[in-house]
GROMACS .gro file of C-alpha atoms in nm:
model
  515
    1UNK     CA    1   0.000   0.000   0.000
    2UNK     CA    2   0.146   0.336  -0.095
    3UNK     CA    3   0.241   0.574   0.182
    4UNK     CA    4   0.237   0.951   0.185
    5UNK     CA    5   0.466   1.173   0.386
    6UNK     CA    6   0.331   1.461   0.591
    7UNK     CA    7   0.396   1.805   0.442
    8UNK     CA    8   0.280   2.002   0.744
    9UNK     CA    9   0.323   1.968   1.117
   10UNK     CA   10   0.026   2.014   1.347
   11UNK     CA   11   0.088   2.181   1.682
   12UNK     CA   12  -0.137   2.042   1.960
   13UNK     CA   13  -0.375   2.287   2.122
   14UNK     CA   14  -0.233   2.316   2.475
   15UNK     CA   15  -0.419   2.456   2.778
   16UNK     CA   16  -0.283   2.564   3.117
   17UNK     CA   17  -0.350   2.284   3.371
   18UNK     CA   18  -0.477   2.518   3.648
   19UNK     CA   19  -0.725   2.683   3.412
   20UNK     CA   20  -0.838   2.343   3.293
   21UNK     CA   21  -0.901   2.221   3.649
   22UNK     CA   22  -1.096   2.537   3.731
   23UNK     CA   23  -1.309   2.489   3.420
   24UNK     CA   24  -1.381   2.125   3.509
   25UNK     CA   25  -1.473   2.231   3.867
   26UNK     CA   26  -1.728   2.480   3.735
   27UNK     CA   27  -1.884   2.210   3.520
   28UNK     CA   28  -1.908   1.965   3.810
   29UNK     CA   29  -2.062   2.231   4.040
   30UNK     CA   30  -2.327   2.320   3.783
   31UNK     CA   31  -2.602   2.049   3.775
   32UNK     CA   32  -2.728   2.145   3.430
   33UNK     CA   33  -2.381   2.150   3.275
   34UNK     CA   34  -2.286   1.825   3.446
   35UNK     CA   35  -2.602   1.654   3.323
   36UNK     CA   36  -2.547   1.772   2.967
   37UNK     CA   37  -2.189   1.645   2.983
   38UNK     CA   38  -2.310   1.299   3.091
   39UNK     CA   39  -2.573   1.297   2.816
   40UNK     CA   40  -2.311   1.394   2.559
   41UNK     CA   41  -2.075   1.110   2.652
   42UNK     CA   42  -2.363   0.865   2.680
   43UNK     CA   43  -2.485   0.952   2.332
   44UNK     CA   44  -2.130   0.934   2.199
   45UNK     CA   45  -2.064   0.582   2.324
   46UNK     CA   46  -2.410   0.450   2.244
   47UNK     CA   47  -2.420   0.590   1.889
   48UNK     CA   48  -2.419   0.312   1.629
   49UNK     CA   49  -2.137   0.275   1.380
   50UNK     CA   50  -2.389   0.327   1.100
   51UNK     CA   51  -2.634   0.610   1.188
   52UNK     CA   52  -3.004   0.531   1.155
   53UNK     CA   53  -3.064   0.817   0.914
   54UNK     CA   54  -2.986   0.730   0.550
   55UNK     CA   55  -2.790   0.424   0.652
   56UNK     CA   56  -2.769   0.076   0.515
   57UNK     CA   57  -2.732  -0.219   0.746
   58UNK     CA   58  -2.391  -0.378   0.778
   59UNK     CA   59  -2.535  -0.688   0.609
   60UNK     CA   60  -2.632  -0.482   0.303
   61UNK     CA   61  -2.291  -0.316   0.294
   62UNK     CA   62  -2.118  -0.655   0.310
   63UNK     CA   63  -2.296  -0.746  -0.013
   64UNK     CA   64  -2.121  -0.462  -0.196
   65UNK     CA   65  -1.762  -0.493  -0.071
   66UNK     CA   66  -1.521  -0.716  -0.262
   67UNK     CA   67  -1.193  -0.884  -0.172
   68UNK     CA   68  -0.942  -0.878  -0.458
   69UNK     CA   69  -0.650  -1.116  -0.505
   70UNK     CA   70  -0.381  -1.016  -0.755
   71UNK     CA   71  -0.084  -1.198  -0.908
   72UNK     CA   72   0.146  -0.943  -1.066
   73UNK     CA   73   0.475  -0.922  -1.253
   74UNK     CA   74   0.668  -0.610  -1.351
   75UNK     CA   75   0.959  -0.532  -1.579
   76UNK     CA   76   1.290  -0.424  -1.427
   77UNK     CA   77   1.361  -0.069  -1.555
   78UNK     CA   78   1.736  -0.110  -1.490
   79UNK     CA   79   1.749  -0.438  -1.685
   80UNK     CA   80   1.448  -0.391  -1.916
   81UNK     CA   81   1.497  -0.730  -2.083
   82UNK     CA   82   1.420  -0.901  -1.750
   83UNK     CA   83   1.085  -0.946  -1.571
   84UNK     CA   84   1.053  -0.972  -1.195
   85UNK     CA   85   0.910  -1.279  -1.027
   86UNK     CA   86   0.538  -1.329  -0.974
   87UNK     CA   87   0.412  -1.166  -0.653
   88UNK     CA   88   0.076  -1.208  -0.479
   89UNK     CA   89  -0.117  -0.934  -0.300
   90UNK     CA   90  -0.468  -0.852  -0.185
   91UNK     CA   91  -0.687  -0.545  -0.183
   92UNK     CA   92  -1.047  -0.436  -0.156
   93UNK     CA   93  -1.308  -0.291  -0.387
   94UNK     CA   94  -1.680  -0.224  -0.398
   95UNK     CA   95  -1.970  -0.235  -0.639
   96UNK     CA   96  -2.083   0.103  -0.770
   97UNK     CA   97  -2.334  -0.035  -1.020
   98UNK     CA   98  -2.484  -0.370  -1.108
   99UNK     CA   99  -2.157  -0.518  -1.237
  100UNK     CA  100  -1.886  -0.254  -1.195
  101UNK     CA  101  -1.622  -0.271  -0.919
  102UNK     CA  102  -1.423   0.035  -0.812
  103UNK     CA  103  -1.078   0.001  -0.654
  104UNK     CA  104  -0.734   0.162  -0.654
  105UNK     CA  105  -0.507   0.147  -0.957
  106UNK     CA  106  -0.218   0.037  -0.735
  107UNK     CA  107  -0.417  -0.270  -0.625
  108UNK     CA  108  -0.426  -0.410  -0.980
  109UNK     CA  109  -0.113  -0.257  -1.140
  110UNK     CA  110   0.114  -0.499  -1.329
  111UNK     CA  111  -0.146  -0.772  -1.280
  112UNK     CA  112  -0.112  -1.094  -1.475
  113UNK     CA  113  -0.416  -1.256  -1.316
  114UNK     CA  114  -0.684  -1.125  -1.078
  115UNK     CA  115  -0.976  -1.278  -0.894
  116UNK     CA  116  -1.246  -1.155  -0.660
  117UNK     CA  117  -1.472  -1.285  -0.388
  118UNK     CA  118  -1.763  -1.130  -0.198
  119UNK     CA  119  -1.850  -1.186   0.165
  120UNK     CA  120  -1.953  -1.548   0.244
  121UNK     CA  121  -1.867  -1.667  -0.107
  122UNK     CA  122  -1.648  -1.977  -0.125
  123UNK     CA  123  -1.549  -1.950  -0.491
  124UNK     CA  124  -1.306  -1.700  -0.645
  125UNK     CA  125  -1.411  -1.534  -0.972
  126UNK     CA  126  -1.179  -1.406  -1.242
  127UNK     CA  127  -1.153  -1.027  -1.272
  128UNK     CA  128  -1.062  -0.803  -1.563
  129UNK     CA  129  -0.966  -0.435  -1.576
  130UNK     CA  130  -1.203  -0.212  -1.772
  131UNK     CA  131  -1.029   0.120  -1.708
  132UNK     CA  132  -0.725   0.221  -1.505
  133UNK     CA  133  -0.610   0.572  -1.411
  134UNK     CA  134  -0.261   0.584  -1.262
  135UNK     CA  135  -0.270   0.964  -1.225
  136UNK     CA  136  -0.555   0.945  -0.971
  137UNK     CA  137  -0.501   0.587  -0.847
  138UNK     CA  138  -0.842   0.450  -0.948
  139UNK     CA  139  -0.951   0.150  -1.154
  140UNK     CA  140  -1.281   0.002  -1.269
  141UNK     CA  141  -1.309  -0.376  -1.281
  142UNK     CA  142  -1.560  -0.639  -1.388
  143UNK     CA  143  -1.633  -1.005  -1.321
  144UNK     CA  144  -1.781  -1.171  -1.631
  145UNK     CA  145  -1.950  -1.458  -1.442
  146UNK     CA  146  -2.307  -1.349  -1.340
  147UNK     CA  147  -2.294  -1.590  -1.043
  148UNK     CA  148  -2.059  -1.346  -0.869
  149UNK     CA  149  -2.331  -1.078  -0.853
  150UNK     CA  150  -2.611  -1.290  -0.706
  151UNK     CA  151  -2.768  -1.120  -0.402
  152UNK     CA  152  -2.527  -0.828  -0.438
  153UNK     CA  153  -2.575  -0.464  -0.354
  154UNK     CA  154  -2.408  -0.151  -0.491
  155UNK     CA  155  -2.315   0.168  -0.308
  156UNK     CA  156  -2.403   0.527  -0.395
  157UNK     CA  157  -2.156   0.813  -0.406
  158UNK     CA  158  -2.203   1.089  -0.149
  159UNK     CA  159  -2.050   1.433  -0.101
  160UNK     CA  160  -1.724   1.561   0.043
  161UNK     CA  161  -1.734   1.491   0.419
  162UNK     CA  162  -1.714   1.777   0.669
  163UNK     CA  163  -1.416   1.828   0.896
  164UNK     CA  164  -1.451   1.645   1.232
  165UNK     CA  165  -1.722   1.418   1.091
  166UNK     CA  166  -1.697   1.037   1.131
  167UNK     CA  167  -1.633   0.797   0.843
  168UNK     CA  168  -1.625   0.417   0.837
  169UNK     CA  169  -1.350   0.235   0.643
  170UNK     CA  170  -1.465  -0.102   0.506
  171UNK     CA  171  -1.240  -0.365   0.354
  172UNK     CA  172  -1.019  -0.670   0.395
  173UNK     CA  173  -0.698  -0.547   0.564
  174UNK     CA  174  -0.386  -0.763   0.599
  175UNK     CA  175  -0.539  -1.018   0.362
  176UNK     CA  176  -0.797  -1.137   0.616
  177UNK     CA  177  -1.086  -1.344   0.487
  178UNK     CA  178  -1.347  -1.157   0.692
  179UNK     CA  179  -1.468  -0.805   0.629
  180UNK     CA  180  -1.334  -0.532   0.859
  181UNK     CA  181  -1.495  -0.207   0.975
  182UNK     CA  182  -1.298   0.076   1.138
  183UNK     CA  183  -1.408   0.428   1.225
  184UNK     CA  184  -1.214   0.751   1.190
  185UNK     CA  185  -1.268   1.125   1.205
  186UNK     CA  186  -1.201   1.358   0.913
  187UNK     CA  187  -0.906   1.567   1.031
  188UNK     CA  188  -0.790   1.746   0.714
  189UNK     CA  189  -0.893   1.812   0.354
  190UNK     CA  190  -0.626   1.939   0.115
  191UNK     CA  191  -0.445   1.896  -0.215
  192UNK     CA  192  -0.159   1.648  -0.185
  193UNK     CA  193   0.060   1.419  -0.394
  194UNK     CA  194  -0.070   1.071  -0.473
  195UNK     CA  195   0.198   0.815  -0.389
  196UNK     CA  196   0.107   0.578  -0.674
  197UNK     CA  197   0.230   0.813  -0.949
  198UNK     CA  198   0.456   1.021  -0.719
  199UNK     CA  199   0.388   1.336  -0.920
  200UNK     CA  200   0.013   1.397  -0.953
  201UNK     CA  201  -0.156   1.611  -0.690
  202UNK     CA  202  -0.530   1.596  -0.620
  203UNK     CA  203  -0.770   1.647  -0.332
  204UNK     CA  204  -0.728   1.406  -0.039
  205UNK     CA  205  -0.921   1.355   0.284
  206UNK     CA  206  -0.718   1.267   0.594
  207UNK     CA  207  -0.877   1.049   0.861
  208UNK     CA  208  -0.747   0.925   1.195
  209UNK     CA  209  -0.823   0.562   1.114
  210UNK     CA  210  -0.581   0.280   1.043
  211UNK     CA  211  -0.562   0.201   0.670
  212UNK     CA  212  -0.357  -0.116   0.640
  213UNK     CA  213  -0.239  -0.324   0.341
  214UNK     CA  214  -0.549  -0.490   0.199
  215UNK     CA  215  -0.773  -0.193   0.290
  216UNK     CA  216  -0.672  -0.018  -0.032
  217UNK     CA  217  -0.967   0.021  -0.267
  218UNK     CA  218  -1.231  -0.024   0.002
  219UNK     CA  219  -1.508   0.231   0.054
  220UNK     CA  220  -1.516   0.505   0.318
  221UNK     CA  221  -1.878   0.546   0.419
  222UNK     CA  222  -2.081   0.818   0.583
  223UNK     CA  223  -2.456   0.782   0.633
  224UNK     CA  224  -2.450   0.475   0.411
  225UNK     CA  225  -2.297   0.657   0.112
  226UNK     CA  226  -1.942   0.648  -0.026
  227UNK     CA  227  -1.741   0.960   0.059
  228UNK     CA  228  -1.407   0.819  -0.056
  229UNK     CA  229  -1.181   0.526  -0.141
  230UNK     CA  230  -0.913   0.418   0.108
  231UNK     CA  231  -0.572   0.439  -0.059
  232UNK     CA  232  -0.278   0.568   0.147
  233UNK     CA  233  -0.129   0.573   0.494
  234UNK     CA  234   0.109   0.818   0.656
  235UNK     CA  235   0.465   0.708   0.726
  236UNK     CA  236   0.508   0.973   0.994
  237UNK     CA  237   0.215   0.918   1.223
  238UNK     CA  238   0.003   0.650   1.383
  239UNK     CA  239  -0.351   0.583   1.263
  240UNK     CA  240  -0.337   0.846   0.989
  241UNK     CA  241  -0.493   0.735   0.664
  242UNK     CA  242  -0.607   0.902   0.343
  243UNK     CA  243  -0.906   0.853   0.119
  244UNK     CA  244  -0.972   0.965  -0.239
  245UNK     CA  245  -1.281   1.189  -0.221
  246UNK     CA  246  -1.585   1.152  -0.445
  247UNK     CA  247  -1.493   1.459  -0.654
  248UNK     CA  248  -1.193   1.266  -0.788
  249UNK     CA  249  -1.402   0.949  -0.829
  250UNK     CA  250  -1.670   1.134  -1.026
  251UNK     CA  251  -1.406   1.296  -1.248
  252UNK     CA  252  -1.269   0.949  -1.329
  253UNK     CA  253  -1.616   0.805  -1.401
  254UNK     CA  254  -1.708   1.097  -1.626
  255UNK     CA  255  -1.377   1.072  -1.811
  256UNK     CA  256  -1.442   0.710  -1.914
  257UNK     CA  257  -1.796   0.771  -2.041
  258UNK     CA  258  -1.670   0.775  -2.402
  259UNK     CA  259  -1.498   0.437  -2.355
  260UNK     CA  260  -1.146   0.573  -2.298
  261UNK     CA  261  -0.956   0.724  -2.007
  262UNK     CA  262  -0.789   1.051  -2.109
  263UNK     CA  263  -0.638   1.174  -1.782
  264UNK     CA  264  -0.609   1.505  -1.600
  265UNK     CA  265  -0.531   1.841  -1.756
  266UNK     CA  266  -0.237   2.046  -1.626
  267UNK     CA  267  -0.235   2.421  -1.566
  268UNK     CA  268   0.145   2.410  -1.592
  269UNK     CA  269   0.251   2.691  -1.360
  270UNK     CA  270   0.433   2.733  -1.030
  271UNK     CA  271   0.312   2.996  -0.784
  272UNK     CA  272   0.434   3.176  -0.472
  273UNK     CA  273   0.225   3.311  -0.181
  274UNK     CA  274   0.205   3.690  -0.163
  275UNK     CA  275   0.288   3.743   0.203
  276UNK     CA  276   0.598   3.952   0.124
  277UNK     CA  277   0.518   4.325   0.129
  278UNK     CA  278   0.837   4.406  -0.064
  279UNK     CA  279   0.723   4.179  -0.350
  280UNK     CA  280   0.378   4.335  -0.350
  281UNK     CA  281   0.517   4.688  -0.357
  282UNK     CA  282   0.768   4.607  -0.633
  283UNK     CA  283   0.491   4.467  -0.858
  284UNK     CA  284   0.246   4.743  -0.767
  285UNK     CA  285  -0.009   4.521  -0.593
  286UNK     CA  286  -0.271   4.715  -0.390
  287UNK     CA  287  -0.262   4.643  -0.014
  288UNK     CA  288  -0.606   4.483   0.001
  289UNK     CA  289  -0.571   4.278  -0.319
  290UNK     CA  290  -0.547   3.905  -0.237
  291UNK     CA  291  -0.377   3.659  -0.473
  292UNK     CA  292  -0.059   3.467  -0.563
  293UNK     CA  293   0.241   3.534  -0.788
  294UNK     CA  294   0.324   3.318  -1.091
  295UNK     CA  295   0.691   3.219  -1.065
  296UNK     CA  296   0.723   2.981  -1.359
  297UNK     CA  297   0.521   2.880  -1.667
  298UNK     CA  298   0.596   2.531  -1.799
  299UNK     CA  299   0.621   2.451  -2.167
  300UNK     CA  300   0.313   2.292  -2.328
  301UNK     CA  301   0.098   2.343  -2.019
  302UNK     CA  302  -0.248   2.501  -2.042
  303UNK     CA  303  -0.109   2.839  -1.933
  304UNK     CA  304   0.183   2.841  -2.181
  305UNK     CA  305   0.149   3.156  -2.393
  306UNK     CA  306  -0.119   3.306  -2.170
  307UNK     CA  307   0.036   3.360  -1.826
  308UNK     CA  308   0.380   3.502  -1.747
  309UNK     CA  309   0.621   3.494  -1.451
  310UNK     CA  310   0.535   3.793  -1.231
  311UNK     CA  311   0.161   3.777  -1.301
  312UNK     CA  312  -0.047   3.823  -0.986
  313UNK     CA  313  -0.351   3.591  -0.997
  314UNK     CA  314  -0.648   3.733  -0.805
  315UNK     CA  315  -0.937   3.510  -0.920
  316UNK     CA  316  -1.007   3.191  -1.117
  317UNK     CA  317  -1.341   3.147  -1.293
  318UNK     CA  318  -1.470   3.442  -1.092
  319UNK     CA  319  -1.372   3.296  -0.753
  320UNK     CA  320  -1.127   3.498  -0.541
  321UNK     CA  321  -0.782   3.359  -0.459
  322UNK     CA  322  -0.619   3.426  -0.120
  323UNK     CA  323  -0.257   3.512  -0.049
  324UNK     CA  324  -0.187   3.147   0.039
  325UNK     CA  325  -0.334   3.010  -0.285
  326UNK     CA  326  -0.662   2.894  -0.132
  327UNK     CA  327  -1.000   3.020  -0.246
  328UNK     CA  328  -1.149   3.293  -0.025
  329UNK     CA  329  -1.452   3.085   0.066
  330UNK     CA  330  -1.592   2.911   0.372
  331UNK     CA  331  -1.476   2.571   0.247
  332UNK     CA  332  -1.127   2.690   0.157
  333UNK     CA  333  -0.947   2.472  -0.101
  334UNK     CA  334  -0.645   2.526  -0.324
  335UNK     CA  335  -0.742   2.717  -0.638
  336UNK     CA  336  -0.581   2.441  -0.847
  337UNK     CA  337  -0.868   2.215  -0.744
  338UNK     CA  338  -1.087   2.407  -0.991
  339UNK     CA  339  -0.845   2.320  -1.272
  340UNK     CA  340  -0.837   1.959  -1.152
  341UNK     CA  341  -1.212   1.930  -1.209
  342UNK     CA  342  -1.190   2.037  -1.573
  343UNK     CA  343  -1.152   1.830  -1.888
  344UNK     CA  344  -0.950   1.901  -2.201
  345UNK     CA  345  -1.100   2.186  -2.401
  346UNK     CA  346  -1.290   2.346  -2.114
  347UNK     CA  347  -1.215   2.712  -2.046
  348UNK     CA  348  -0.997   2.845  -1.763
  349UNK     CA  349  -1.044   3.216  -1.675
  350UNK     CA  350  -0.810   3.426  -1.460
  351UNK     CA  351  -0.834   3.778  -1.324
  352UNK     CA  352  -0.481   3.907  -1.270
  353UNK     CA  353  -0.251   4.205  -1.236
  354UNK     CA  354   0.026   4.236  -1.494
  355UNK     CA  355   0.258   4.534  -1.520
  356UNK     CA  356   0.043   4.708  -1.254
  357UNK     CA  357  -0.271   4.673  -1.472
  358UNK     CA  358  -0.575   4.457  -1.407
  359UNK     CA  359  -0.651   4.226  -1.699
  360UNK     CA  360  -0.844   3.906  -1.773
  361UNK     CA  361  -0.715   3.604  -1.964
  362UNK     CA  362  -0.886   3.284  -2.072
  363UNK     CA  363  -0.756   2.972  -2.241
  364UNK     CA  364  -0.849   2.604  -2.290
  365UNK     CA  365  -0.741   2.335  -2.047
  366UNK     CA  366  -0.515   2.066  -2.189
  367UNK     CA  367  -0.292   1.776  -2.092
  368UNK     CA  368   0.087   1.786  -2.081
  369UNK     CA  369   0.200   1.468  -2.260
  370UNK     CA  370   0.556   1.502  -2.129
  371UNK     CA  371   0.425   1.440  -1.775
  372UNK     CA  372   0.408   1.069  -1.857
  373UNK     CA  373   0.780   1.022  -1.800
  374UNK     CA  374   0.759   1.225  -1.479
  375UNK     CA  375   0.522   0.979  -1.311
  376UNK     CA  376   0.575   0.617  -1.210
  377UNK     CA  377   0.452   0.382  -1.479
  378UNK     CA  378   0.295   0.039  -1.462
  379UNK     CA  379   0.221  -0.243  -1.702
  380UNK     CA  380   0.472  -0.118  -1.959
  381UNK     CA  381   0.777  -0.255  -2.135
  382UNK     CA  382   1.075  -0.022  -2.113
  383UNK     CA  383   1.221   0.049  -2.455
  384UNK     CA  384   1.601   0.049  -2.473
  385UNK     CA  385   1.898   0.034  -2.708
  386UNK     CA  386   2.214  -0.174  -2.675
  387UNK     CA  387   2.508  -0.077  -2.897
  388UNK     CA  388   2.855  -0.211  -2.829
  389UNK     CA  389   2.727  -0.333  -2.493
  390UNK     CA  390   2.629   0.024  -2.395
  391UNK     CA  391   2.268   0.049  -2.273
  392UNK     CA  392   2.063   0.359  -2.356
  393UNK     CA  393   1.714   0.438  -2.231
  394UNK     CA  394   1.472   0.732  -2.207
  395UNK     CA  395   1.510   0.910  -1.874
  396UNK     CA  396   1.203   0.839  -1.662
  397UNK     CA  397   1.114   0.816  -1.294
  398UNK     CA  398   1.122   0.435  -1.282
  399UNK     CA  399   1.471   0.424  -1.433
  400UNK     CA  400   1.602   0.690  -1.194
  401UNK     CA  401   1.470   0.501  -0.891
  402UNK     CA  402   1.624   0.171  -1.006
  403UNK     CA  403   1.947   0.353  -1.102
  404UNK     CA  404   1.982   0.514  -0.758
  405UNK     CA  405   1.922   0.181  -0.581
  406UNK     CA  406   2.188   0.016  -0.797
  407UNK     CA  407   2.445   0.256  -0.653
  408UNK     CA  408   2.642   0.328  -0.973
  409UNK     CA  409   2.542   0.694  -0.981
  410UNK     CA  410   2.879   0.863  -1.022
  411UNK     CA  411   2.866   1.169  -1.243
  412UNK     CA  412   2.488   1.159  -1.265
  413UNK     CA  413   2.412   1.498  -1.109
  414UNK     CA  414   2.334   1.659  -1.447
  415UNK     CA  415   2.102   1.369  -1.531
  416UNK     CA  416   1.902   1.418  -1.208
  417UNK     CA  417   1.901   1.796  -1.246
  418UNK     CA  418   1.763   1.778  -1.598
  419UNK     CA  419   1.489   1.540  -1.488
  420UNK     CA  420   1.368   1.744  -1.191
  421UNK     CA  421   1.411   2.089  -1.344
  422UNK     CA  422   1.066   2.156  -1.480
  423UNK     CA  423   1.198   2.421  -1.723
  424UNK     CA  424   1.339   2.141  -1.938
  425UNK     CA  425   0.995   1.992  -2.004
  426UNK     CA  426   0.928   2.012  -2.374
  427UNK     CA  427   0.633   1.953  -2.602
  428UNK     CA  428   0.635   1.580  -2.540
  429UNK     CA  429   0.838   1.490  -2.848
  430UNK     CA  430   1.186   1.566  -2.710
  431UNK     CA  431   1.305   1.334  -2.433
  432UNK     CA  432   1.640   1.292  -2.264
  433UNK     CA  433   1.823   0.967  -2.347
  434UNK     CA  434   2.087   0.845  -2.102
  435UNK     CA  435   2.378   0.602  -2.125
  436UNK     CA  436   2.313   0.455  -1.781
  437UNK     CA  437   2.499   0.121  -1.780
  438UNK     CA  438   2.721  -0.110  -1.979
  439UNK     CA  439   2.732  -0.485  -2.028
  440UNK     CA  440   3.103  -0.538  -1.984
  441UNK     CA  441   3.302  -0.649  -2.289
  442UNK     CA  442   3.647  -0.557  -2.426
  443UNK     CA  443   3.478  -0.327  -2.679
  444UNK     CA  444   3.348  -0.093  -2.404
  445UNK     CA  445   3.624  -0.126  -2.142
  446UNK     CA  446   3.715   0.244  -2.171
  447UNK     CA  447   3.362   0.390  -2.169
  448UNK     CA  448   3.311   0.443  -1.795
  449UNK     CA  449   3.379   0.817  -1.825
  450UNK     CA  450   3.055   0.859  -2.024
  451UNK     CA  451   2.825   0.658  -1.795
  452UNK     CA  452   2.520   0.845  -1.661
  453UNK     CA  453   2.552   1.115  -1.928
  454UNK     CA  454   2.263   1.247  -2.141
  455UNK     CA  455   2.297   1.212  -2.518
  456UNK     CA  456   2.308   1.541  -2.710
  457UNK     CA  457   2.390   1.432  -3.068
  458UNK     CA  458   2.512   1.147  -3.286
  459UNK     CA  459   2.749   1.227  -3.573
  460UNK     CA  460   2.631   1.589  -3.555
  461UNK     CA  461   2.257   1.514  -3.554
  462UNK     CA  462   2.079   1.645  -3.243
  463UNK     CA  463   1.892   1.355  -3.080
  464UNK     CA  464   1.524   1.414  -2.996
  465UNK     CA  465   1.437   1.087  -2.824
  466UNK     CA  466   1.525   0.717  -2.806
  467UNK     CA  467   1.354   0.625  -3.133
  468UNK     CA  468   1.538   0.907  -3.306
  469UNK     CA  469   1.868   0.775  -3.166
  470UNK     CA  470   1.790   0.427  -3.301
  471UNK     CA  471   1.694   0.564  -3.643
  472UNK     CA  472   2.000   0.789  -3.667
  473UNK     CA  473   2.232   0.505  -3.566
  474UNK     CA  474   2.073   0.263  -3.811
  475UNK     CA  475   2.076   0.504  -4.105
  476UNK     CA  476   2.434   0.619  -4.048
  477UNK     CA  477   2.686   0.485  -4.300
  478UNK     CA  478   2.992   0.638  -4.137
  479UNK     CA  479   3.261   0.401  -4.009
  480UNK     CA  480   3.300   0.600  -3.688
  481UNK     CA  481   3.014   0.674  -3.452
  482UNK     CA  482   3.057   0.997  -3.252
  483UNK     CA  483   2.818   1.041  -2.959
  484UNK     CA  484   2.820   1.385  -2.799
  485UNK     CA  485   2.692   1.418  -2.440
  486UNK     CA  486   2.565   1.728  -2.261
  487UNK     CA  487   2.834   1.891  -2.047
  488UNK     CA  488   3.124   1.702  -2.210
  489UNK     CA  489   3.321   1.858  -2.493
  490UNK     CA  490   3.491   1.543  -2.625
  491UNK     CA  491   3.252   1.290  -2.784
  492UNK     CA  492   3.256   0.914  -2.734
  493UNK     CA  493   3.412   0.745  -3.037
  494UNK     CA  494   3.297   0.397  -3.144
  495UNK     CA  495   3.386   0.183  -3.441
  496UNK     CA  496   3.059   0.093  -3.609
  497UNK     CA  497   3.140  -0.257  -3.738
  498UNK     CA  498   3.335  -0.364  -3.428
  499UNK     CA  499   3.049  -0.255  -3.201
  500UNK     CA  500   2.790  -0.441  -3.409
  501UNK     CA  501   2.999  -0.757  -3.404
  502UNK     CA  502   3.050  -0.731  -3.029
  503UNK     CA  503   2.674  -0.696  -2.976
  504UNK     CA  504   2.616  -1.047  -3.108
  505UNK     CA  505   2.847  -1.187  -2.839
  506UNK     CA  506   2.707  -0.957  -2.568
  507UNK     CA  507   2.343  -1.041  -2.633
  508UNK     CA  508   2.419  -1.410  -2.624
  509UNK     CA  509   2.627  -1.385  -2.307
  510UNK     CA  510   2.373  -1.169  -2.119
  511UNK     CA  511   2.063  -1.346  -2.257
  512UNK     CA  512   1.919  -1.031  -2.413
  513UNK     CA  513   1.609  -1.050  -2.627
  514UNK     CA  514   1.493  -0.787  -2.877
  515UNK     CA  515   1.658  -0.452  -2.952
   0.00000   0.00000   0.00000
């Protein structure tokens, strides 16, 4: 189960002990206050887990919750010609219609075979994935056998829960065969990074309930309706879990209505709070004008060509933005949540101050295709090139993680910098290609100096991506291959025919297939 790190620290609300004792004494001396206190605690402990109003019985809820068993296998990004062993895991899901099961994407990622079972069923039924969304960690599944759905029940989606309200987490934690129910209180609602992709940020609801392995994909219920999907746990606190709220679920379900999942749009900007008076004065921002500064506009994002660094955003779609980036409303949320709810082609409108003048801009929302290599990927084969025993691959998050664990990272600072520096994001066609390892052979014994370097050109042709590198290498008729790397003035020199001959020996020795 993915884990999410805390981004903020919460300071406990402390009270002086003498004042607290005096307050308690007053309550005890007042009959009416004392009686109301007893009634409060009595009602608290006697309240049912599922409130009478708008609730379903636990027996009805059991009919909708599903245990999922997954057998998965992934490719190794560091050795892309090798697959990992088969691993088994379990998760939860729930019926949202007659024959549709909702769960987390991370529950079924890299799956080779899946099966499901409902409460009190003795047989396991084969599952298949209908749609999967790694950017919001949701998946829709189906069992083809109608026997699975006999005497079943499906759950309805509710609204965003209120702070301090109770929710019930239902599922099959730690692979248990019996359904589990735990209660928590909503303690925070905010935008945060989803651990499954490690890059996408959406709305999350924090609850003080244990969400353990196996709980992932199970429903979080309030008044008998789904208010979220259990999906993450904190690594820095006890009994802190996170659920995906229904706004994200509904966005996913609407996205797939045309039979395809398209994914989230990206505004493509970085912002800075406007607390600094010196910044506000320099840019001519009136004292009472709330908003945030644009610090960077990313290439190919929705805002590219419309917003500029230094713009002061005061409102989005007519809704005021505060100095901290939250909307100036009772239910304060990050203004980016409004962009998150849009689909490609829908309009985004900003009121802003530019060059000390108030203006309005509008532009269509769109995806950033280059974000694909920024997020963790699943169920994919990693394309690569071996030439003279030198292994080239597109720079992506999975490769960087495997590369760092391998420990042979010398000289790779430029590689990491280029990956994490958002200004290098292009239009999705240009991608960095790295020489990240070698399969040792006499032909490449002197190539260590160039390991972990990013390819700039081959025989004078600037390389756009891995496919372009392959095509340029294949079409070259020159006897000598010169590969230029960023940050290094002298190119790597390879003999074309000797390298090709060595590859036959290398592929046989290292059991390489393809490429």
